[in-house]
Coordinates of N, CA and C in Angstrom, one line a residue:
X1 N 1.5 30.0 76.7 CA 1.4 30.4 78.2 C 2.5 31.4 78.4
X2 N 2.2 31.7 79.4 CA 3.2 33.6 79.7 C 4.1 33.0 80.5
X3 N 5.2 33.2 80.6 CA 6.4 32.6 81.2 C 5.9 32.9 83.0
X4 N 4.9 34.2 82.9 CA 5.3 34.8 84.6 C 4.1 33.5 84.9
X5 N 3.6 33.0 84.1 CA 2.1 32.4 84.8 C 2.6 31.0 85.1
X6 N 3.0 30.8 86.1 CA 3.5 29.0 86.6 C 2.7 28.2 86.8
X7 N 1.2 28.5 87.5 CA -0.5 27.6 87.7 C -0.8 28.6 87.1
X8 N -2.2 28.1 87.1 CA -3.3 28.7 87.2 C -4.1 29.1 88.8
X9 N -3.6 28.4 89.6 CA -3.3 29.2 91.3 C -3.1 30.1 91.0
X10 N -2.0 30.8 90.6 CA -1.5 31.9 90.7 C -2.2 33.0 89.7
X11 N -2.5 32.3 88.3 CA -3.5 33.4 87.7 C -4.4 33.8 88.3
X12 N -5.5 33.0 89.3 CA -6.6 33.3 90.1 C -6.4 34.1 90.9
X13 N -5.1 33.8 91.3 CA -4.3 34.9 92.8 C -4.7 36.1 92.1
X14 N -3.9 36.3 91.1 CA -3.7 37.5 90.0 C -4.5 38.4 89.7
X15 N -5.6 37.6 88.8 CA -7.2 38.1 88.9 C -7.9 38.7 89.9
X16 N -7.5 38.1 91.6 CA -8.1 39.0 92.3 C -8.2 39.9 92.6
X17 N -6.5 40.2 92.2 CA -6.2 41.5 92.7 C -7.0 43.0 91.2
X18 N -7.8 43.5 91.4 CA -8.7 44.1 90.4 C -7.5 45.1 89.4
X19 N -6.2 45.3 89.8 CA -5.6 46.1 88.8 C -4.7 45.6 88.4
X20 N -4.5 44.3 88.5 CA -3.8 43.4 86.9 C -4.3 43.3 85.7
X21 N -4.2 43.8 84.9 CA -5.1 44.1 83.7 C -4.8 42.9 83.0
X22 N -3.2 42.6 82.6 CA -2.5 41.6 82.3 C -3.3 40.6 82.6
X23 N -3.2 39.8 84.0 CA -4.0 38.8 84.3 C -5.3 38.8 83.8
X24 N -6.4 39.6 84.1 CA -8.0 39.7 83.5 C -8.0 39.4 82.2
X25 N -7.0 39.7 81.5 CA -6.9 39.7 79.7 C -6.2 38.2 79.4
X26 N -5.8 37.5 80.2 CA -4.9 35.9 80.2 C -6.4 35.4 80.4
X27 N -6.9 35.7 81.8 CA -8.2 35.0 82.3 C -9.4 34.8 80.9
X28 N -9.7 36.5 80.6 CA -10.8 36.2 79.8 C -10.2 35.4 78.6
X29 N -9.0 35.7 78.4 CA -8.3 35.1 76.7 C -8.6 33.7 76.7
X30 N -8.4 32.7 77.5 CA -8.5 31.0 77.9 C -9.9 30.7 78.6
X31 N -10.9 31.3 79.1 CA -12.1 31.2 79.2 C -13.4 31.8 78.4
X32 N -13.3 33.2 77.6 CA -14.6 33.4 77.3 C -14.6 32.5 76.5
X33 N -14.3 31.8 75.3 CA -14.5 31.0 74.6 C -15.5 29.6 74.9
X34 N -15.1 29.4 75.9 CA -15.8 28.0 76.6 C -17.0 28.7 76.9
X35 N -16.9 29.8 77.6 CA -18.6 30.4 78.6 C -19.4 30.8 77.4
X36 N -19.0 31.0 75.9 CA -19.5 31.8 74.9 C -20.5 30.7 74.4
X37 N -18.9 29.4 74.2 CA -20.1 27.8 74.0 C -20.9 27.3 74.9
X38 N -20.7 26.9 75.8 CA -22.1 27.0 76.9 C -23.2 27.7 76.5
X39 N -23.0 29.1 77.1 CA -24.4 29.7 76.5 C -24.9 29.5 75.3
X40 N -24.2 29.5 74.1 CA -25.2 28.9 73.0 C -25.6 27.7 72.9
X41 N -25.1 27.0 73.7 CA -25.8 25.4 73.9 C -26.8 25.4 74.5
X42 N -26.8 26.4 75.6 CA -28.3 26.5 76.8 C -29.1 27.3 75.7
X43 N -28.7 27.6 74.4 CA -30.4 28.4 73.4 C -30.0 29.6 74.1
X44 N -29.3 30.4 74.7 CA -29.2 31.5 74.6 C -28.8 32.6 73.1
X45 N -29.4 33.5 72.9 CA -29.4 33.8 71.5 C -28.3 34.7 71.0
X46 N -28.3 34.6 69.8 CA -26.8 34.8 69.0 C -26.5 36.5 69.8
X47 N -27.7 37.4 70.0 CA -27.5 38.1 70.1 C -27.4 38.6 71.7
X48 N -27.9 37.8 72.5 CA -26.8 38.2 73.8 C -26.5 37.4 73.9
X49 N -25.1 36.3 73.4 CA -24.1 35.6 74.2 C -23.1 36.7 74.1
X50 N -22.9 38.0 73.6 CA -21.8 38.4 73.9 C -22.1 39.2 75.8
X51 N -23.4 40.1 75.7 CA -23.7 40.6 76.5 C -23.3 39.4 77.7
X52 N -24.0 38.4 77.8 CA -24.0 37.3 78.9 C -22.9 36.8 78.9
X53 N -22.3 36.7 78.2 CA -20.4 36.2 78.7 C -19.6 37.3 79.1
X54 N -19.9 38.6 79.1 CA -19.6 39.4 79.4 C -19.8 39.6 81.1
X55 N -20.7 39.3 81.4 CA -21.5 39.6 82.9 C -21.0 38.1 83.5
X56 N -20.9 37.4 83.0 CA -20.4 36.1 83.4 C -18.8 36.3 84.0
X57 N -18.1 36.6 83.2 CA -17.2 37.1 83.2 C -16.9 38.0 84.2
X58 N -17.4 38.9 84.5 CA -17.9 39.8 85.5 C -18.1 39.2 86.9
X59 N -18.8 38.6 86.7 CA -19.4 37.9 87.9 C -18.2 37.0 88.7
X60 N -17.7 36.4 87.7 CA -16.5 35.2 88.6 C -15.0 36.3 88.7
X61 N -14.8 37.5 87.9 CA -13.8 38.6 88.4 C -14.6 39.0 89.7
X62 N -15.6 39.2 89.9 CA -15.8 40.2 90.9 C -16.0 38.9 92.6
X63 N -16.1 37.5 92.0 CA -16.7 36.7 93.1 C -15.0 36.3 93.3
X64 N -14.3 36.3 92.5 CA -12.8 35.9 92.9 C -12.3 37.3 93.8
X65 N -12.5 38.5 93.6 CA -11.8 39.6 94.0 C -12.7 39.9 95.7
X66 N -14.1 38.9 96.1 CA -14.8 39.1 97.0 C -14.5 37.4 97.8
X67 N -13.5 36.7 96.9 CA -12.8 35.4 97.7 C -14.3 34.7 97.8
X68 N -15.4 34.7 97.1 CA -16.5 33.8 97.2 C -16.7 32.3 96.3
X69 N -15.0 31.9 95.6 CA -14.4 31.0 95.3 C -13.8 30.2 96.5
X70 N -13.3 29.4 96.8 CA -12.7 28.4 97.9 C -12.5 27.4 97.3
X71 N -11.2 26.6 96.6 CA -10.2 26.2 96.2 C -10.4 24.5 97.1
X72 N -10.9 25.0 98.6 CA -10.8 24.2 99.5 C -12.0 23.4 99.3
X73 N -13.4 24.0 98.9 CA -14.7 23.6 98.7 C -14.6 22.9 97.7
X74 N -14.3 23.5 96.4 CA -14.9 23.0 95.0 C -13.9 23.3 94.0
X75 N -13.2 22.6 93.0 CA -12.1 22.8 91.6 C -12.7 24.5 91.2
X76 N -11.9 25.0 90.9 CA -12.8 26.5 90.0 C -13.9 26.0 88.8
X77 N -13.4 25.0 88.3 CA -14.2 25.2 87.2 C -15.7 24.5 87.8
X78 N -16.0 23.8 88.4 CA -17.0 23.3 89.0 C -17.7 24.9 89.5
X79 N -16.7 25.5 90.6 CA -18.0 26.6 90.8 C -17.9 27.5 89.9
X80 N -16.9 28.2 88.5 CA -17.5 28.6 88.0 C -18.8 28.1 86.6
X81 N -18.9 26.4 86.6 CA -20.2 26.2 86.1 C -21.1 26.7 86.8
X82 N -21.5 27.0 87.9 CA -22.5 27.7 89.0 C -22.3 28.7 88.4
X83 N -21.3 29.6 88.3 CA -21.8 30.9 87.8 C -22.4 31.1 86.6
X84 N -21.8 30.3 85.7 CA -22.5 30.4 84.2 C -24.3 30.2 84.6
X85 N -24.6 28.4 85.1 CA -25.3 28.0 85.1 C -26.5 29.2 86.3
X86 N -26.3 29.6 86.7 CA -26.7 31.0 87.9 C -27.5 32.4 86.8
X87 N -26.2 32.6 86.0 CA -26.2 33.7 85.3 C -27.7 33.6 84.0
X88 N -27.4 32.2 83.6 CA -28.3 32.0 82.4 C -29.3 31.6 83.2
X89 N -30.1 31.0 84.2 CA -31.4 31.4 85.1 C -31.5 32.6 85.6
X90 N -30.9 33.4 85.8 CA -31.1 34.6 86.1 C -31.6 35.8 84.8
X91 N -31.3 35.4 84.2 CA -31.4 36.0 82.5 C -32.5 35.9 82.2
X92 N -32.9 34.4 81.9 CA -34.2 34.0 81.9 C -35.3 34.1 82.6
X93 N -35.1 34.2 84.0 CA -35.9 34.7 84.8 C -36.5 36.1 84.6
X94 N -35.4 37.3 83.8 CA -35.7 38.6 83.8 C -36.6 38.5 82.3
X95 N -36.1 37.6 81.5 CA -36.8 37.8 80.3 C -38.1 37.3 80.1
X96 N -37.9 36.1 81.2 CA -39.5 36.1 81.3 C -40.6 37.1 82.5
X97 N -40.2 37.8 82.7 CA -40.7 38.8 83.5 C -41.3 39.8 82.4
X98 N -40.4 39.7 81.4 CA -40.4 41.3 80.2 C -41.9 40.4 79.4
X99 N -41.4 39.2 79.5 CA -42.3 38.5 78.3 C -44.2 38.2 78.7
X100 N -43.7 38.6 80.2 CA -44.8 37.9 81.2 C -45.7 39.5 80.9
X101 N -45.3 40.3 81.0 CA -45.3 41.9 81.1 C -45.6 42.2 79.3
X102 N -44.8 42.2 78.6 CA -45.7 42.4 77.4 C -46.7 41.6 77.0
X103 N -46.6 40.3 77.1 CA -48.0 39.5 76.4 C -49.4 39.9 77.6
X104 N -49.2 40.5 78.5 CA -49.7 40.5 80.1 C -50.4 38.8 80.2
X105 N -49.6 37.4 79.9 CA -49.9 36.6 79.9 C -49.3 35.9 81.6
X106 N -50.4 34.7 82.0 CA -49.4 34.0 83.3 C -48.5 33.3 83.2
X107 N -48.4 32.9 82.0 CA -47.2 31.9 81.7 C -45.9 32.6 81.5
X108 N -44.6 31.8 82.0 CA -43.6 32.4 81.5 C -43.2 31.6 80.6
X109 N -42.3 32.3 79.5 CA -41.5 31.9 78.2 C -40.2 31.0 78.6
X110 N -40.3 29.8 78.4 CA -38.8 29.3 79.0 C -38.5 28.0 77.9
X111 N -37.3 28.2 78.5 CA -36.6 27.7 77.4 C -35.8 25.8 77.2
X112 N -35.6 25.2 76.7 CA -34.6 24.6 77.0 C -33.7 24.0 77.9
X113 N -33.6 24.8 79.4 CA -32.2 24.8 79.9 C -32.5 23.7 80.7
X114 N -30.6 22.7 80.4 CA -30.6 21.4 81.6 C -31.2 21.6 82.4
X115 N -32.0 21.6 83.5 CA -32.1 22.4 84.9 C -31.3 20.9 85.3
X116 N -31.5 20.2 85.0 CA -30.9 19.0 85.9 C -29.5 19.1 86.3
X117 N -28.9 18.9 87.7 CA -27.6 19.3 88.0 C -26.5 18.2 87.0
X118 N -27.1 16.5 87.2 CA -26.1 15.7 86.3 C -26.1 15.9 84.9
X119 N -27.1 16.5 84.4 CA -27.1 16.5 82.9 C -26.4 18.1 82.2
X120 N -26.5 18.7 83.3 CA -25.2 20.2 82.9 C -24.1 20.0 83.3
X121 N -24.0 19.1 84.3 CA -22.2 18.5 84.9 C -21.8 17.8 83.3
X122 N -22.7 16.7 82.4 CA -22.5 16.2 81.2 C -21.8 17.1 80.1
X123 N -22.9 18.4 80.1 CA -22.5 19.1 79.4 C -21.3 19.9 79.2
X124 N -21.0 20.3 80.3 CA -19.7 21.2 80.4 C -18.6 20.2 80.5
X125 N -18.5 19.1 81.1 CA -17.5 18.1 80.6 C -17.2 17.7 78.9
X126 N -18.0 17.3 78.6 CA -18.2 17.3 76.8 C -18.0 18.4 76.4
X127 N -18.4 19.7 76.6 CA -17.6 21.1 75.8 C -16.4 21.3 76.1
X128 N -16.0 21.1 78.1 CA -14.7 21.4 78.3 C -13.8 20.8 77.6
X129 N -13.6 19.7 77.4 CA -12.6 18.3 76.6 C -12.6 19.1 75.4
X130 N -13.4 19.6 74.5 CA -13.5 20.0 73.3 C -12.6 21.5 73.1
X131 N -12.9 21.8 74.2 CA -12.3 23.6 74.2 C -11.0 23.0 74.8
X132 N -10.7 22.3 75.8 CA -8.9 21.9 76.3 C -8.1 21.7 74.8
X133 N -9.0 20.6 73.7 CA -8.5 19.9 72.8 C -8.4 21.1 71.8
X134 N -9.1 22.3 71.5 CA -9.0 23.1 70.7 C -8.0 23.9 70.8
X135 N -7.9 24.6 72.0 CA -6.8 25.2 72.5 C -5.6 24.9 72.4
X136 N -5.2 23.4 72.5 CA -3.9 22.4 72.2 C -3.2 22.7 71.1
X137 N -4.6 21.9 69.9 CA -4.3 22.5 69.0 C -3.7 23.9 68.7
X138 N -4.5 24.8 68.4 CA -4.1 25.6 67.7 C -2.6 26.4 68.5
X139 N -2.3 25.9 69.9 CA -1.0 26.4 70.7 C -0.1 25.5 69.9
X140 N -0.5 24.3 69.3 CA 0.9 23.2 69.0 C 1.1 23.3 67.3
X141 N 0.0 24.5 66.5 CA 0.3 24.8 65.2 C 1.6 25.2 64.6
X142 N 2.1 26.1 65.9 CA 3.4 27.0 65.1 C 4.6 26.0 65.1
X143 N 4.5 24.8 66.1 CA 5.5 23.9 66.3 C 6.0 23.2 65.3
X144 N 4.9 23.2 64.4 CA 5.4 22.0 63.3 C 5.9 22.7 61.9
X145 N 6.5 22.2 61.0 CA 6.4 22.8 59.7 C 6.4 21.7 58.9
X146 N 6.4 22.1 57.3 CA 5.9 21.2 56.1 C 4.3 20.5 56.3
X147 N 4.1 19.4 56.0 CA 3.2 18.5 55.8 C 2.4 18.6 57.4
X148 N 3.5 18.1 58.1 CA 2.6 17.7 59.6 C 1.5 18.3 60.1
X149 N 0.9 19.2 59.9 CA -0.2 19.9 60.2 C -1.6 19.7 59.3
X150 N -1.1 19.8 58.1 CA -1.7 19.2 56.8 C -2.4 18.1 57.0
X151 N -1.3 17.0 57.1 CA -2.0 15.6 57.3 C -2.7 15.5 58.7
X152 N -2.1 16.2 59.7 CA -3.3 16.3 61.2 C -4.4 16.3 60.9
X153 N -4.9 17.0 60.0 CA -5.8 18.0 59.5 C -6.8 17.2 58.8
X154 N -6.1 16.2 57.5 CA -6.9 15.8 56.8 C -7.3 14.4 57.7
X155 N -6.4 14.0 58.7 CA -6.6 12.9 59.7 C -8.1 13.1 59.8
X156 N -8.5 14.5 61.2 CA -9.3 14.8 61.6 C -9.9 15.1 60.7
X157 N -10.3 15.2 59.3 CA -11.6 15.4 58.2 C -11.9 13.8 57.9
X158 N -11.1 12.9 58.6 CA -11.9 11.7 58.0 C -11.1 10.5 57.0
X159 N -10.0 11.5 56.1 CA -9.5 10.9 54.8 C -8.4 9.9 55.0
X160 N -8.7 9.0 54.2 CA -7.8 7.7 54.4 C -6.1 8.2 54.4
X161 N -5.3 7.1 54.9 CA -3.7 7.1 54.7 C -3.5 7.5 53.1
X162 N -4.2 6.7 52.9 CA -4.2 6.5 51.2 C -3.8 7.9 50.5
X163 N -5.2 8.2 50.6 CA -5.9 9.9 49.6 C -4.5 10.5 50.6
X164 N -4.2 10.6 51.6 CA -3.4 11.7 52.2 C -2.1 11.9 51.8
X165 N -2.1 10.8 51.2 CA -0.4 9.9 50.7 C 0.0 10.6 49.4
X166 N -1.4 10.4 48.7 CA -1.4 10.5 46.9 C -1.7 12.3 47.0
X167 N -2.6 13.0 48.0 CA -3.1 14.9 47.6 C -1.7 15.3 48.4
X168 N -0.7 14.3 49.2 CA 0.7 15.2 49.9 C 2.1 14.6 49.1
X169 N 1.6 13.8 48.4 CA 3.2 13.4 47.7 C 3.7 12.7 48.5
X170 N 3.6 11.8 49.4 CA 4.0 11.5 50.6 C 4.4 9.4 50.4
X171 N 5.0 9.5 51.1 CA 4.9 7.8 51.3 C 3.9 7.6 52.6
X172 N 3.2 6.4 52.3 CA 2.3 6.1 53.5 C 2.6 6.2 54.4
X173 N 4.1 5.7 54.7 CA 4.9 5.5 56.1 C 5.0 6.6 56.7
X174 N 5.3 8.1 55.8 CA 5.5 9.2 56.1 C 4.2 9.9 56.8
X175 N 3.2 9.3 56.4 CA 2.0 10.3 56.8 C 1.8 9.5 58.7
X176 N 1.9 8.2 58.4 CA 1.4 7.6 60.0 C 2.5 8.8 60.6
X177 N 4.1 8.7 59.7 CA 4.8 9.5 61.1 C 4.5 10.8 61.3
X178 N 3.8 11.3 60.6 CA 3.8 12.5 60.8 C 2.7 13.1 61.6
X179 N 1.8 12.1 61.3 CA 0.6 11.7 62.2 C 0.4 11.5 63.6
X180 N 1.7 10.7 63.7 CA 2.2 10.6 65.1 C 3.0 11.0 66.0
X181 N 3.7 11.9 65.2 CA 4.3 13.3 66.0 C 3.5 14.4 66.3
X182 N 2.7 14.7 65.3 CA 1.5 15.6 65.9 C 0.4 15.3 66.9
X183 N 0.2 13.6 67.0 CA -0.2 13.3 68.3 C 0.0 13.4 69.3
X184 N 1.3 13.3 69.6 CA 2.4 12.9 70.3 C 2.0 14.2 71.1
X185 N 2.3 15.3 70.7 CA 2.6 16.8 70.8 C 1.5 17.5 71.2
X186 N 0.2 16.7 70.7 CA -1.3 17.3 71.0 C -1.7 16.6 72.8
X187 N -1.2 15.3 72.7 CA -1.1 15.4 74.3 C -0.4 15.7 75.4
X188 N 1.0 15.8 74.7 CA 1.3 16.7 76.0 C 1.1 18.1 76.1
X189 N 0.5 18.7 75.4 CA -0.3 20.0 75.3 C -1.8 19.9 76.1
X190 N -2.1 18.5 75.6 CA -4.0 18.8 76.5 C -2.9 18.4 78.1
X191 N -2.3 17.7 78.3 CA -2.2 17.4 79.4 C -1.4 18.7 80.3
X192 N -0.6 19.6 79.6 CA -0.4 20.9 80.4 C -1.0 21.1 80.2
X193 N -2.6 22.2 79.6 CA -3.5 22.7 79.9 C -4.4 21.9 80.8
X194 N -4.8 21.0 80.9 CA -5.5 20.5 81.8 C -4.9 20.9 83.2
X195 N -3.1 20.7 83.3 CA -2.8 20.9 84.8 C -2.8 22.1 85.2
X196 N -2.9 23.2 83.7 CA -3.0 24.3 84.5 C -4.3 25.2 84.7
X197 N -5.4 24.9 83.5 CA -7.0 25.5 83.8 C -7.7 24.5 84.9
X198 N -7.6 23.3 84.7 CA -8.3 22.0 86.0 C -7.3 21.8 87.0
X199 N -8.3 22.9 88.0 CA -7.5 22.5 89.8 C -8.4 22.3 90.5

């Protein structure tokens, strides 16, 4: 996190203003990631998720700098799911126009997408958790040295105390603690990022 950035209030503030480049580059740096996974979850294809996170992106810069966000109404991330969820019907809508237009068929080509509002609220909670938790991590990497990262590591692949004990040279005792400092460290990391991307 950038020392000047205190909320994420304030990054939004930031963002609206259109010639903070700084901020737009904080914004996209901690969200395209998440909007990149979304759209390939909705079967959007390998070859425009960049295009469509791009315009996405676009879209919540230009709806934040037109104040068509309200803080008062809805969390950001709730209405920027609308904009994702907006953007990829809108997409689809054009491609099946192109698709409707080449095959000169009445049917349109459609895909996949939740349309259901509770079952995309599902979705983007289950990826968000996963992108907070990824982010943590790799912010709370440089923190550690020796083993502690290692055994995090082989934790999360699955591998007993045991194996971790005997491939790190380690005493058992040493892996729970080391195990447990890197826990320790990974939640109070998801829990500042939560307070400062979820308002």
């Amino acid at each position: 996190m950038s020392d000047d950035w205190t909320t994420r209030q304030t990054l939004l503030m930031r963002v609206k203003n259109q010639d903070d480049e700084q901020a737009w580059n904080e914004f996209v740096s901690y969200y395209r990631t998440f909007i990149k996974v979304i759209l390939k979850y909705l079967h959007v294809s390998e070859n425009d998720v960049e295009d469509l996170s791009q315009e996405v992106l676009l879209k919540i810069w230009k709806g934040l700098a037109k104040l068509n966000y309200d803080s008062e109404k809805a969390r950001f991330r709730t209405w920027m799911n609308k904009v994702i969820r907006n953007a990829v019907i809108d997409f689809q809508r054009s491609r099946n126009r192109k698709v409707k237009t080449v095959n000169n068929q009445n049917e349109f080509y459609t895909d996949n997408f939740p349309l259901d509002n509770d079952e995309f609220s599902k979705i983007i909670d289950k990826e968000w958790r996963a992108h907070i938790t990824n982010l943590a991590l790799e912010n709370i990497r440089s923190s550690f040295n020796g083993n502690a990262m290692s055994v995090f590591d082989m934790c999360l692949d699955g591998l007993p105390t045991k194996s971790i004990a005997e491939k790190l040279d380690l005493a058992e005792a040493s892996v729970y603690k080391l195990r447990r400092r890197v826990e320790e460290k990974l939640i109070q990391e998801i829990k500042l990022l939560k307070s400062e991307l979820e308002f």
